[in-house]
Amino acid sequence: MAGQNCLVTNDWICGEYLRSRSQELTDATVQHIWITAVSVAIGLLVAFPLALLARRSRRIAGPVLGLTTVLYTVPSLAMFSLLLPLFGLSAALVVTGLVLYSLTILVRNILAGLEAVPQEARDAAKGMGYGPGRLLWEVELPLALPAVMAGVRIATVSTVALTTVGSIVGRGGLGNLIEDALPSFFKAQVLTASVLCVLLAVVADLLLLGVQRLLTPWTRIRTTRDAVGAVAKVKAV
């Protein structure tokens, strides 16, 4: 009875809400994860060739970076309204909008990572007979991975938050629960959905950080070497 009273009194923390709406929370969370993952994955596939195009020429870099920046400044409601005639009230509408928003982060980070590759590494690879394609995939991209993964992490966390806006077309994952709860100010639902959204962002960031560490083991070796060198200098003093 005490558990049910928290629903009647509209408490912020309510165990009965979690128990009675567990399936609803699960479905919303799964939808949120799916929309976020698909949006970031497609965004990365689109951003990579755009970054390569921007790197090829400064004349192209300006318009590409400018366009992706302008897209990011478009309000979400306006963005979805512009895309509505093309996709209707579907998940594709939300995913497309989120992909466009992710481009400004992903393109810039991929481009920055590729431009930060030491020229000596490129020259050494070319001296060993590496062609442009092999040079990109086996030398430049691995060395650019820290910057690329940093962009993916930022884009993912941003997309987790922006996915909630999809609730205006019924495809917002946890945002649907928040929007449904606002008219009656259902506190437990608002708080639970908000906390789950934050947890999703934190977990996604930590998972991507783990992937980054696995893909770039040399950065840990370098960090350890730098730390050892610093300790040695202190002892010498």
mmCIF file of N, CA, C and O in Angstrom, residues 57 61 68 75 79 87 98 127 130 137 151-152 161 178 194:
data_model
loop_
_atom_site.group_PDB
_atom_site.id
_atom_site.type_symbol
_atom_site.label_atom_id
_atom_site.label_comp_id
_atom_site.label_asym_id
_atom_site.label_seq_id
_atom_site.Cartn_x
_atom_site.Cartn_y
_atom_site.Cartn_z
ATOM 1 N N SER A 57 41.242 19.845 -50.523
ATOM 2 C CA SER A 57 41.380 21.222 -51.003
ATOM 3 C C SER A 57 40.815 22.212 -49.992
ATOM 4 O O SER A 57 39.740 21.979 -49.418
ATOM 5 N N ALA A 61 37.155 22.699 -48.297
ATOM 6 C CA ALA A 61 37.054 22.603 -46.834
ATOM 7 C C ALA A 61 36.139 23.675 -46.265
ATOM 8 O O ALA A 61 35.318 23.402 -45.375
ATOM 9 N N THR A 68 28.164 22.163 -42.553
ATOM 10 C CA THR A 68 27.884 21.317 -41.391
ATOM 11 C C THR A 68 27.647 22.171 -40.143
ATOM 12 O O THR A 68 26.836 21.801 -39.286
ATOM 13 N N PRO A 75 17.380 25.042 -35.487
ATOM 14 C CA PRO A 75 16.613 24.494 -34.355
ATOM 15 C C PRO A 75 15.992 23.150 -34.713
ATOM 16 O O PRO A 75 15.591 22.932 -35.864
ATOM 17 N N MET A 79 14.233 21.819 -38.122
ATOM 18 C CA MET A 79 14.861 20.740 -38.883
ATOM 19 C C MET A 79 13.859 19.628 -39.185
ATOM 20 O O MET A 79 13.737 19.168 -40.336
ATOM 21 N N PHE A 87 10.087 12.380 -45.169
ATOM 22 C CA PHE A 87 10.097 11.122 -44.402
ATOM 23 C C PHE A 87 8.796 10.841 -43.656
ATOM 24 O O PHE A 87 8.603 9.714 -43.178
ATOM 25 N N LEU A 98 19.205 13.773 -36.756
ATOM 26 C CA LEU A 98 20.324 13.538 -35.841
ATOM 27 C C LEU A 98 21.636 13.332 -36.600
ATOM 28 O O LEU A 98 22.701 13.757 -36.140
ATOM 29 N N GLY A 127 57.854 6.007 -48.883
ATOM 30 C CA GLY A 127 59.150 5.437 -49.225
ATOM 31 C C GLY A 127 59.130 3.918 -49.263
ATOM 32 O O GLY A 127 59.938 3.293 -49.960
ATOM 33 N N TYR A 130 53.864 2.572 -50.209
ATOM 34 C CA TYR A 130 52.440 2.644 -49.911
ATOM 35 C C TYR A 130 51.754 3.588 -50.908
ATOM 36 O O TYR A 130 52.203 4.715 -51.127
ATOM 37 N N TRP A 137 44.503 3.926 -44.921
ATOM 38 C CA TRP A 137 43.931 2.923 -44.029
ATOM 39 C C TRP A 137 44.933 2.321 -43.048
ATOM 40 O O TRP A 137 44.562 1.963 -41.936
ATOM 41 N N GLY A 151 35.695 12.530 -31.318
ATOM 42 C CA GLY A 151 34.531 13.073 -32.007
ATOM 43 C C GLY A 151 33.326 12.163 -31.914
ATOM 44 O O GLY A 151 32.194 12.624 -31.726
ATOM 45 N N VAL A 152 33.554 10.861 -32.045
ATOM 46 C CA VAL A 152 32.455 9.899 -31.938
ATOM 47 C C VAL A 152 31.842 9.937 -30.543
ATOM 48 O O VAL A 152 30.615 9.874 -30.388
ATOM 49 N N ALA A 161 21.168 13.027 -26.049
ATOM 50 C CA ALA A 161 20.333 14.123 -25.561
ATOM 51 C C ALA A 161 19.335 14.586 -26.618
ATOM 52 O O ALA A 161 18.151 14.797 -26.326
ATOM 53 N N ILE A 178 8.966 11.495 -21.166
ATOM 54 C CA ILE A 178 9.040 12.834 -20.562
ATOM 55 C C ILE A 178 7.910 13.708 -21.085
ATOM 56 O O ILE A 178 7.231 14.398 -20.319
ATOM 57 N N SER A 194 14.547 10.903 -17.299
ATOM 58 C CA SER A 194 15.696 11.812 -17.358
ATOM 59 C C SER A 194 16.965 11.140 -16.851
ATOM 60 O O SER A 194 18.032 11.258 -17.458
#
